[in-house]
JSON list of C-alpha atoms in Angstrom, two decimals:
[
{"chain": "N", "resi": 1, "resn": "MET", "atom": "CA", "xyz": [121.60, 117.66, 109.22]},
{"chain": "N", "resi": 2, "resn": "PRO", "atom": "CA", "xyz": [120.54, 119.01, 105.82]},
{"chain": "N", "resi": 3, "resn": "ALA", "atom": "CA", "xyz": [123.19, 119.51, 103.17]},
{"chain": "N", "resi": 4, "resn": "ASN", "atom": "CA", "xyz": [121.96, 122.99, 102.28]},
{"chain": "N", "resi": 5, "resn": "MET", "atom": "CA", "xyz": [122.54, 124.80, 105.58]},
{"chain": "N", "resi": 6, "resn": "SER", "atom": "CA", "xyz": [122.08, 128.51, 105.06]},
{"chain": "N", "resi": 7, "resn": "LEU", "atom": "CA", "xyz": [120.93, 131.60, 106.92]},
{"chain": "N", "resi": 8, "resn": "PHE", "atom": "CA", "xyz": [118.85, 132.49, 103.86]},
{"chain": "N", "resi": 9, "resn": "SER", "atom": "CA", "xyz": [115.24, 131.79, 104.79]},
{"chain": "N", "resi": 10, "resn": "VAL", "atom": "CA", "xyz": [112.95, 134.43, 103.19]},
{"chain": "N", "resi": 11, "resn": "ASN", "atom": "CA", "xyz": [112.26, 134.42, 99.46]},
{"chain": "N", "resi": 12, "resn": "ALA", "atom": "CA", "xyz": [109.97, 137.44, 99.46]},
{"chain": "N", "resi": 13, "resn": "ILE", "atom": "CA", "xyz": [108.18, 139.94, 101.62]},
{"chain": "N", "resi": 14, "resn": "LEU", "atom": "CA", "xyz": [105.02, 141.38, 100.10]},
{"chain": "N", "resi": 15, "resn": "ILE", "atom": "CA", "xyz": [102.61, 144.07, 101.20]},
{"chain": "N", "resi": 16, "resn": "LEU", "atom": "CA", "xyz": [99.62, 144.12, 98.88]},
{"chain": "N", "resi": 17, "resn": "SER", "atom": "CA", "xyz": [96.37, 146.06, 98.87]},
{"chain": "N", "resi": 18, "resn": "THR", "atom": "CA", "xyz": [93.23, 143.94, 99.06]},
{"chain": "N", "resi": 19, "resn": "ASP", "atom": "CA", "xyz": [91.00, 146.65, 97.58]},
{"chain": "N", "resi": 20, "resn": "ASP", "atom": "CA", "xyz": [92.57, 147.19, 94.18]},
{"chain": "N", "resi": 21, "resn": "ARG", "atom": "CA", "xyz": [95.17, 144.35, 94.32]},
{"chain": "N", "resi": 22, "resn": "SER", "atom": "CA", "xyz": [98.02, 146.85, 93.94]},
{"chain": "N", "resi": 23, "resn": "ARG", "atom": "CA", "xyz": [101.55, 146.43, 95.23]},
{"chain": "N", "resi": 24, "resn": "ILE", "atom": "CA", "xyz": [102.51, 148.63, 98.15]},
{"chain": "N", "resi": 25, "resn": "LEU", "atom": "CA", "xyz": [105.91, 147.07, 98.82]},
{"chain": "N", "resi": 26, "resn": "THR", "atom": "CA", "xyz": [107.37, 143.92, 97.30]},
{"chain": "N", "resi": 27, "resn": "LYS", "atom": "CA", "xyz": [110.87, 142.62, 97.83]},
{"chain": "N", "resi": 28, "resn": "TYR", "atom": "CA", "xyz": [112.14, 139.38, 96.36]},
{"chain": "N", "resi": 29, "resn": "TYR", "atom": "CA", "xyz": [115.41, 138.00, 97.63]},
{"chain": "N", "resi": 30, "resn": "SER", "atom": "CA", "xyz": [118.02, 135.74, 96.07]},
{"chain": "N", "resi": 31, "resn": "ALA", "atom": "CA", "xyz": [120.91, 134.35, 98.05]},
{"chain": "N", "resi": 32, "resn": "PRO", "atom": "CA", "xyz": [124.28, 135.41, 96.60]},
{"chain": "N", "resi": 33, "resn": "HIS", "atom": "CA", "xyz": [125.59, 131.84, 96.90]},
{"chain": "N", "resi": 34, "resn": "ALA", "atom": "CA", "xyz": [122.70, 130.07, 95.14]},
{"chain": "N", "resi": 35, "resn": "PRO", "atom": "CA", "xyz": [123.69, 127.63, 92.39]},
{"chain": "N", "resi": 36, "resn": "PRO", "atom": "CA", "xyz": [123.02, 129.07, 88.92]},
{"chain": "N", "resi": 37, "resn": "GLY", "atom": "CA", "xyz": [120.35, 127.53, 86.68]},
{"chain": "N", "resi": 38, "resn": "SER", "atom": "CA", "xyz": [118.30, 125.91, 89.44]},
{"chain": "N", "resi": 39, "resn": "THR", "atom": "CA", "xyz": [114.91, 127.06, 90.70]},
{"chain": "N", "resi": 40, "resn": "ASN", "atom": "CA", "xyz": [114.33, 124.45, 93.41]},
{"chain": "N", "resi": 41, "resn": "GLN", "atom": "CA", "xyz": [117.26, 125.37, 95.65]},
{"chain": "N", "resi": 42, "resn": "PRO", "atom": "CA", "xyz": [116.42, 127.35, 98.82]},
{"chain": "N", "resi": 43, "resn": "GLY", "atom": "CA", "xyz": [118.25, 130.53, 97.79]},
{"chain": "N", "resi": 44, "resn": "VAL", "atom": "CA", "xyz": [117.03, 130.87, 94.22]},
{"chain": "N", "resi": 45, "resn": "ASN", "atom": "CA", "xyz": [114.35, 133.43, 93.36]},
{"chain": "N", "resi": 46, "resn": "PRO", "atom": "CA", "xyz": [111.71, 131.49, 91.38]},
{"chain": "N", "resi": 47, "resn": "TYR", "atom": "CA", "xyz": [110.12, 134.72, 90.10]},
{"chain": "N", "resi": 48, "resn": "PRO", "atom": "CA", "xyz": [112.91, 136.71, 88.41]},
{"chain": "N", "resi": 49, "resn": "THR", "atom": "CA", "xyz": [110.72, 138.90, 86.18]},
{"chain": "N", "resi": 50, "resn": "VAL", "atom": "CA", "xyz": [108.08, 141.43, 87.19]},
{"chain": "N", "resi": 51, "resn": "LYS", "atom": "CA", "xyz": [105.49, 139.60, 85.08]},
{"chain": "N", "resi": 52, "resn": "GLU", "atom": "CA", "xyz": [106.07, 136.34, 87.00]},
{"chain": "N", "resi": 53, "resn": "GLN", "atom": "CA", "xyz": [106.04, 138.22, 90.30]},
{"chain": "N", "resi": 54, "resn": "LYS", "atom": "CA", "xyz": [102.71, 139.89, 89.55]},
{"chain": "N", "resi": 55, "resn": "ALA", "atom": "CA", "xyz": [101.18, 136.57, 88.45]},
{"chain": "N", "resi": 56, "resn": "PHE", "atom": "CA", "xyz": [102.38, 134.98, 91.71]},
{"chain": "N", "resi": 57, "resn": "GLU", "atom": "CA", "xyz": [100.99, 137.89, 93.75]},
{"chain": "N", "resi": 58, "resn": "LYS", "atom": "CA", "xyz": [97.62, 137.80, 91.96]},
{"chain": "N", "resi": 59, "resn": "GLY", "atom": "CA", "xyz": [97.22, 134.08, 92.60]},
{"chain": "N", "resi": 60, "resn": "LEU", "atom": "CA", "xyz": [98.35, 134.50, 96.19]},
{"chain": "N", "resi": 61, "resn": "LEU", "atom": "CA", "xyz": [95.80, 137.25, 96.84]},
{"chain": "N", "resi": 62, "resn": "GLU", "atom": "CA", "xyz": [93.01, 135.15, 95.31]},
{"chain": "N", "resi": 63, "resn": "LYS", "atom": "CA", "xyz": [93.95, 132.14, 97.44]},
{"chain": "N", "resi": 64, "resn": "THR", "atom": "CA", "xyz": [94.39, 134.01, 100.73]},
{"chain": "N", "resi": 65, "resn": "ASN", "atom": "CA", "xyz": [91.54, 136.50, 100.39]},
{"chain": "N", "resi": 66, "resn": "LYS", "atom": "CA", "xyz": [89.01, 134.30, 102.19]},
{"chain": "N", "resi": 67, "resn": "GLN", "atom": "CA", "xyz": [91.39, 132.12, 104.22]},
{"chain": "N", "resi": 68, "resn": "THR", "atom": "CA", "xyz": [91.02, 131.81, 107.96]},
{"chain": "N", "resi": 69, "resn": "SER", "atom": "CA", "xyz": [94.45, 130.30, 108.55]},
{"chain": "N", "resi": 70, "resn": "ASP", "atom": "CA", "xyz": [97.70, 132.24, 108.60]},
{"chain": "N", "resi": 71, "resn": "VAL", "atom": "CA", "xyz": [99.96, 129.68, 106.89]},
{"chain": "N", "resi": 72, "resn": "ILE", "atom": "CA", "xyz": [99.53, 128.10, 103.48]},
{"chain": "N", "resi": 73, "resn": "LEU", "atom": "CA", "xyz": [101.62, 126.18, 100.98]},
{"chain": "N", "resi": 74, "resn": "TYR", "atom": "CA", "xyz": [101.35, 127.95, 97.63]},
{"chain": "N", "resi": 75, "resn": "ASP", "atom": "CA", "xyz": [103.34, 127.18, 94.48]},
{"chain": "N", "resi": 76, "resn": "GLY", "atom": "CA", "xyz": [105.70, 124.96, 96.49]},
{"chain": "N", "resi": 77, "resn": "ARG", "atom": "CA", "xyz": [106.44, 127.81, 98.92]},
{"chain": "N", "resi": 78, "resn": "VAL", "atom": "CA", "xyz": [105.47, 128.33, 102.55]},
{"chain": "N", "resi": 79, "resn": "VAL", "atom": "CA", "xyz": [103.52, 131.57, 102.79]},
{"chain": "N", "resi": 80, "resn": "VAL", "atom": "CA", "xyz": [102.56, 133.18, 106.09]},
{"chain": "N", "resi": 81, "resn": "PHE", "atom": "CA", "xyz": [100.31, 136.20, 106.07]},
{"chain": "N", "resi": 82, "resn": "LYS", "atom": "CA", "xyz": [98.34, 138.64, 108.18]},
{"chain": "N", "resi": 83, "resn": "MET", "atom": "CA", "xyz": [95.48, 140.93, 107.20]},
{"chain": "N", "resi": 84, "resn": "GLU", "atom": "CA", "xyz": [95.81, 144.49, 108.54]},
{"chain": "N", "resi": 85, "resn": "GLY", "atom": "CA", "xyz": [93.07, 146.90, 107.54]},
{"chain": "N", "resi": 86, "resn": "ASP", "atom": "CA", "xyz": [92.95, 146.87, 103.76]},
{"chain": "N", "resi": 87, "resn": "VAL", "atom": "CA", "xyz": [96.43, 145.38, 103.24]},
{"chain": "N", "resi": 88, "resn": "MET", "atom": "CA", "xyz": [97.88, 141.88, 103.39]},
{"chain": "N", "resi": 89, "resn": "LEU", "atom": "CA", "xyz": [101.35, 141.29, 104.81]},
{"chain": "N", "resi": 90, "resn": "TYR", "atom": "CA", "xyz": [103.06, 138.23, 103.34]},
{"chain": "N", "resi": 91, "resn": "VAL", "atom": "CA", "xyz": [106.34, 136.49, 104.08]},
{"chain": "N", "resi": 92, "resn": "VAL", "atom": "CA", "xyz": [107.30, 133.80, 101.56]},
{"chain": "N", "resi": 93, "resn": "GLY", "atom": "CA", "xyz": [109.87, 131.11, 102.30]},
{"chain": "N", "resi": 94, "resn": "GLY", "atom": "CA", "xyz": [111.06, 127.91, 100.68]},
{"chain": "N", "resi": 95, "resn": "GLY", "atom": "CA", "xyz": [108.94, 124.77, 100.77]},
{"chain": "N", "resi": 96, "resn": "ASP", "atom": "CA", "xyz": [110.98, 123.28, 103.61]},
{"chain": "N", "resi": 97, "resn": "GLU", "atom": "CA", "xyz": [111.28, 126.47, 105.66]},
{"chain": "N", "resi": 98, "resn": "ASN", "atom": "CA", "xyz": [110.21, 126.76, 109.29]},
{"chain": "N", "resi": 99, "resn": "GLU", "atom": "CA", "xyz": [106.67, 128.19, 109.40]},
{"chain": "N", "resi": 100, "resn": "ILE", "atom": "CA", "xyz": [106.98, 129.40, 112.99]},
{"chain": "N", "resi": 101, "resn": "MET", "atom": "CA", "xyz": [110.09, 131.41, 112.18]},
{"chain": "N", "resi": 102, "resn": "LEU", "atom": "CA", "xyz": [108.42, 132.98, 109.13]},
{"chain": "N", "resi": 103, "resn": "PHE", "atom": "CA", "xyz": [105.31, 133.69, 111.19]},
{"chain": "N", "resi": 104, "resn": "GLY", "atom": "CA", "xyz": [107.52, 135.45, 113.72]},
{"chain": "N", "resi": 105, "resn": "VAL", "atom": "CA", "xyz": [108.75, 137.70, 110.90]},
{"chain": "N", "resi": 106, "resn": "VAL", "atom": "CA", "xyz": [105.24, 138.65, 109.74]},
{"chain": "N", "resi": 107, "resn": "LEU", "atom": "CA", "xyz": [104.20, 139.33, 113.35]},
{"chain": "N", "resi": 108, "resn": "ALA", "atom": "CA", "xyz": [107.31, 141.47, 113.89]},
{"chain": "N", "resi": 109, "resn": "LEU", "atom": "CA", "xyz": [106.48, 143.48, 110.78]},
{"chain": "N", "resi": 110, "resn": "ARG", "atom": "CA", "xyz": [102.85, 143.91, 111.81]},
{"chain": "N", "resi": 111, "resn": "ASP", "atom": "CA", "xyz": [103.70, 144.95, 115.37]},
{"chain": "N", "resi": 112, "resn": "ALA", "atom": "CA", "xyz": [106.54, 147.29, 114.31]},
{"chain": "N", "resi": 113, "resn": "LEU", "atom": "CA", "xyz": [104.22, 149.01, 111.83]},
{"chain": "N", "resi": 114, "resn": "ALA", "atom": "CA", "xyz": [101.56, 149.30, 114.53]},
{"chain": "N", "resi": 115, "resn": "ILE", "atom": "CA", "xyz": [104.08, 151.03, 116.80]},
{"chain": "N", "resi": 116, "resn": "LEU", "atom": "CA", "xyz": [105.47, 153.28, 114.07]},
{"chain": "N", "resi": 117, "resn": "LEU", "atom": "CA", "xyz": [102.10, 154.21, 112.55]},
{"chain": "N", "resi": 118, "resn": "LYS", "atom": "CA", "xyz": [100.17, 154.36, 115.84]},
{"chain": "N", "resi": 119, "resn": "ASN", "atom": "CA", "xyz": [97.90, 151.37, 115.05]},
{"chain": "N", "resi": 120, "resn": "SER", "atom": "CA", "xyz": [96.87, 152.82, 111.69]},
{"chain": "N", "resi": 121, "resn": "THR", "atom": "CA", "xyz": [98.09, 150.19, 109.27]},
{"chain": "N", "resi": 122, "resn": "ASP", "atom": "CA", "xyz": [96.14, 150.82, 106.09]},
{"chain": "N", "resi": 123, "resn": "LYS", "atom": "CA", "xyz": [97.07, 151.48, 102.47]},
{"chain": "N", "resi": 124, "resn": "ARG", "atom": "CA", "xyz": [96.94, 155.28, 102.65]},
{"chain": "N", "resi": 125, "resn": "THR", "atom": "CA", "xyz": [99.01, 155.47, 105.82]},
{"chain": "N", "resi": 126, "resn": "LEU", "atom": "CA", "xyz": [101.58, 152.99, 104.49]},
{"chain": "N", "resi": 127, "resn": "ILE", "atom": "CA", "xyz": [102.02, 154.98, 101.29]},
{"chain": "N", "resi": 128, "resn": "GLU", "atom": "CA", "xyz": [102.32, 158.27, 103.20]},
{"chain": "N", "resi": 129, "resn": "ASN", "atom": "CA", "xyz": [104.94, 156.70, 105.49]},
{"chain": "N", "resi": 130, "resn": "TYR", "atom": "CA", "xyz": [106.70, 154.60, 102.87]},
{"chain": "N", "resi": 131, "resn": "ASP", "atom": "CA", "xyz": [110.09, 155.60, 104.24]},
{"chain": "N", "resi": 132, "resn": "LEU", "atom": "CA", "xyz": [109.31, 154.07, 107.64]},
{"chain": "N", "resi": 133, "resn": "LEU", "atom": "CA", "xyz": [107.82, 150.99, 105.99]},
{"chain": "N", "resi": 134, "resn": "SER", "atom": "CA", "xyz": [110.85, 150.27, 103.83]},
{"chain": "N", "resi": 135, "resn": "LEU", "atom": "CA", "xyz": [113.26, 150.93, 106.69]},
{"chain": "N", "resi": 136, "resn": "ALA", "atom": "CA", "xyz": [111.31, 148.57, 108.93]},
{"chain": "N", "resi": 137, "resn": "VAL", "atom": "CA", "xyz": [111.45, 145.83, 106.29]},
{"chain": "N", "resi": 138, "resn": "ASP", "atom": "CA", "xyz": [115.18, 146.41, 105.87]},
{"chain": "N", "resi": 139, "resn": "GLU", "atom": "CA", "xyz": [115.71, 146.18, 109.64]},
{"chain": "N", "resi": 140, "resn": "ILE", "atom": "CA", "xyz": [113.86, 142.85, 109.76]},
{"chain": "N", "resi": 141, "resn": "ILE", "atom": "CA", "xyz": [115.28, 141.16, 106.66]},
{"chain": "N", "resi": 142, "resn": "ASP", "atom": "CA", "xyz": [118.51, 141.72, 104.74]},
{"chain": "N", "resi": 143, "resn": "ASP", "atom": "CA", "xyz": [118.96, 139.76, 101.50]},
{"chain": "N", "resi": 144, "resn": "GLY", "atom": "CA", "xyz": [116.62, 137.03, 102.71]},
{"chain": "N", "resi": 145, "resn": "ILE", "atom": "CA", "xyz": [118.32, 136.67, 106.10]},
{"chain": "N", "resi": 146, "resn": "ILE", "atom": "CA", "xyz": [116.22, 137.40, 109.18]},
{"chain": "N", "resi": 147, "resn": "LEU", "atom": "CA", "xyz": [118.03, 139.97, 111.32]},
{"chain": "N", "resi": 148, "resn": "GLU", "atom": "CA", "xyz": [115.53, 141.04, 113.98]},
{"chain": "N", "resi": 149, "resn": "THR", "atom": "CA", "xyz": [112.05, 140.03, 115.12]},
{"chain": "N", "resi": 150, "resn": "ASP", "atom": "CA", "xyz": [111.54, 142.27, 118.16]},
{"chain": "N", "resi": 151, "resn": "PRO", "atom": "CA", "xyz": [109.09, 145.01, 117.09]},
{"chain": "N", "resi": 152, "resn": "VAL", "atom": "CA", "xyz": [110.21, 147.44, 119.79]},
{"chain": "N", "resi": 153, "resn": "ILE", "atom": "CA", "xyz": [113.85, 147.29, 118.67]},
{"chain": "N", "resi": 154, "resn": "ILE", "atom": "CA", "xyz": [112.82, 147.56, 115.01]},
{"chain": "N", "resi": 155, "resn": "SER", "atom": "CA", "xyz": [110.63, 150.60, 115.63]},
{"chain": "N", "resi": 156, "resn": "SER", "atom": "CA", "xyz": [113.30, 152.29, 117.75]},
{"chain": "N", "resi": 157, "resn": "ARG", "atom": "CA", "xyz": [115.85, 151.91, 114.95]},
{"chain": "N", "resi": 158, "resn": "VAL", "atom": "CA", "xyz": [113.42, 153.20, 112.34]},
{"chain": "N", "resi": 159, "resn": "SER", "atom": "CA", "xyz": [111.47, 155.91, 114.16]},
{"chain": "N", "resi": 160, "resn": "LYS", "atom": "CA", "xyz": [111.93, 159.59, 113.66]},
{"chain": "N", "resi": 161, "resn": "PRO", "atom": "CA", "xyz": [114.02, 161.52, 116.21]},
{"chain": "N", "resi": 162, "resn": "PRO", "atom": "CA", "xyz": [112.21, 162.77, 119.30]},
{"chain": "N", "resi": 163, "resn": "THR", "atom": "CA", "xyz": [110.83, 166.29, 119.15]},
{"chain": "N", "resi": 164, "resn": "GLN", "atom": "CA", "xyz": [113.01, 167.56, 122.01]},
{"chain": "N", "resi": 165, "resn": "ASP", "atom": "CA", "xyz": [116.09, 167.00, 119.82]},
{"chain": "N", "resi": 166, "resn": "ILE", "atom": "CA", "xyz": [114.56, 169.01, 117.00]},
{"chain": "N", "resi": 167, "resn": "SER", "atom": "CA", "xyz": [114.32, 172.16, 119.17]},
{"chain": "N", "resi": 168, "resn": "SER", "atom": "CA", "xyz": [118.10, 172.55, 119.12]},
{"chain": "N", "resi": 169, "resn": "VAL", "atom": "CA", "xyz": [118.04, 172.50, 115.32]},
{"chain": "N", "resi": 170, "resn": "LYS", "atom": "CA", "xyz": [115.68, 175.50, 115.25]},
{"chain": "N", "resi": 171, "resn": "ASN", "atom": "CA", "xyz": [118.40, 177.77, 116.65]},
{"chain": "N", "resi": 172, "resn": "ILE", "atom": "CA", "xyz": [120.66, 177.27, 113.62]},
{"chain": "N", "resi": 173, "resn": "ASP", "atom": "CA", "xyz": [120.67, 180.20, 111.21]},
{"chain": "N", "resi": 174, "resn": "LEU", "atom": "CA", "xyz": [120.30, 178.78, 107.71]},
{"chain": "N", "resi": 175, "resn": "SER", "atom": "CA", "xyz": [120.04, 182.12, 105.92]},
{"chain": "N", "resi": 176, "resn": "GLU", "atom": "CA", "xyz": [122.72, 183.21, 103.45]},
{"chain": "N", "resi": 177, "resn": "GLN", "atom": "CA", "xyz": [124.44, 185.32, 106.09]},
{"chain": "N", "resi": 178, "resn": "GLY", "atom": "CA", "xyz": [124.32, 182.45, 108.60]},
{"chain": "N", "resi": 179, "resn": "LEU", "atom": "CA", "xyz": [125.95, 180.09, 106.10]},
{"chain": "N", "resi": 180, "resn": "LEU", "atom": "CA", "xyz": [128.63, 182.66, 105.27]},
{"chain": "N", "resi": 181, "resn": "ASN", "atom": "CA", "xyz": [129.35, 183.06, 108.99]},
{"chain": "N", "resi": 182, "resn": "ALA", "atom": "CA", "xyz": [129.67, 179.30, 109.36]},
{"chain": "N", "resi": 183, "resn": "TRP", "atom": "CA", "xyz": [132.02, 179.19, 106.36]},
{"chain": "N", "resi": 184, "resn": "GLU", "atom": "CA", "xyz": [134.24, 181.94, 107.79]},
{"chain": "N", "resi": 185, "resn": "PHE", "atom": "CA", "xyz": [134.28, 180.21, 111.19]},
{"chain": "N", "resi": 186, "resn": "GLY", "atom": "CA", "xyz": [135.32, 176.95, 109.53]},
{"chain": "N", "resi": 187, "resn": "LYS", "atom": "CA", "xyz": [138.10, 178.67, 107.56]},
{"chain": "N", "resi": 188, "resn": "LEU", "atom": "CA", "xyz": [139.38, 180.33, 110.72]},
{"chain": "N", "resi": 189, "resn": "LYS", "atom": "CA", "xyz": [139.48, 177.04, 112.64]},
{"chain": "N", "resi": 190, "resn": "LEU", "atom": "CA", "xyz": [141.20, 175.26, 109.75]},
{"chain": "N", "resi": 191, "resn": "ALA", "atom": "CA", "xyz": [143.84, 178.01, 109.53]},
{"chain": "N", "resi": 192, "resn": "GLU", "atom": "CA", "xyz": [144.48, 177.72, 113.28]},
{"chain": "N", "resi": 193, "resn": "ARG", "atom": "CA", "xyz": [144.92, 173.95, 112.97]},
{"chain": "N", "resi": 194, "resn": "MET", "atom": "CA", "xyz": [147.29, 174.33, 110.05]},
{"chain": "N", "resi": 195, "resn": "ARG", "atom": "CA", "xyz": [149.44, 176.81, 112.02]},
{"chain": "N", "resi": 196, "resn": "GLN", "atom": "CA", "xyz": [149.65, 174.37, 114.96]},
{"chain": "N", "resi": 197, "resn": "LEU", "atom": "CA", "xyz": [151.14, 171.67, 112.72]}
]
């Protein structure tokens, strides 16, 4: 049994454009219990500055651009990736991390985005739906700990409310008079409650 048992397993999740090599979403994680001053421990972020992160991402894009495999070892880190349209989805873990588990994370992200964006996972759609993208990433990974890998559950937690629920919102009067009526109604109910006490 390894001495460094931890739930922390993801160092970074990256979504990069292959066309212009721009960042769409990048999140680097550091475990809160990582020993200070060490870069080889599993929970330590080896790329603390934006300059180091961009250099890592540039090298990673160059190495994976023409790869046929989905798992590589880059800069002492296990990197699993998937190409979707004109974007690359990356999950980066420590050098001794389980590749199958990390691959499950990248597949969960890909499939959840396919459900949420109706199979239109490209740079423009991701930027237009950045809120759904960042919520999906947050549902999958929290501070480097994998929370969920079922794309249906992830997309149900992230998706917008159904349209039948929105119809009841249309009946609410949000004009100035409607708000004043709501205020008066609230004051009346509060006064009734206060009298009951």
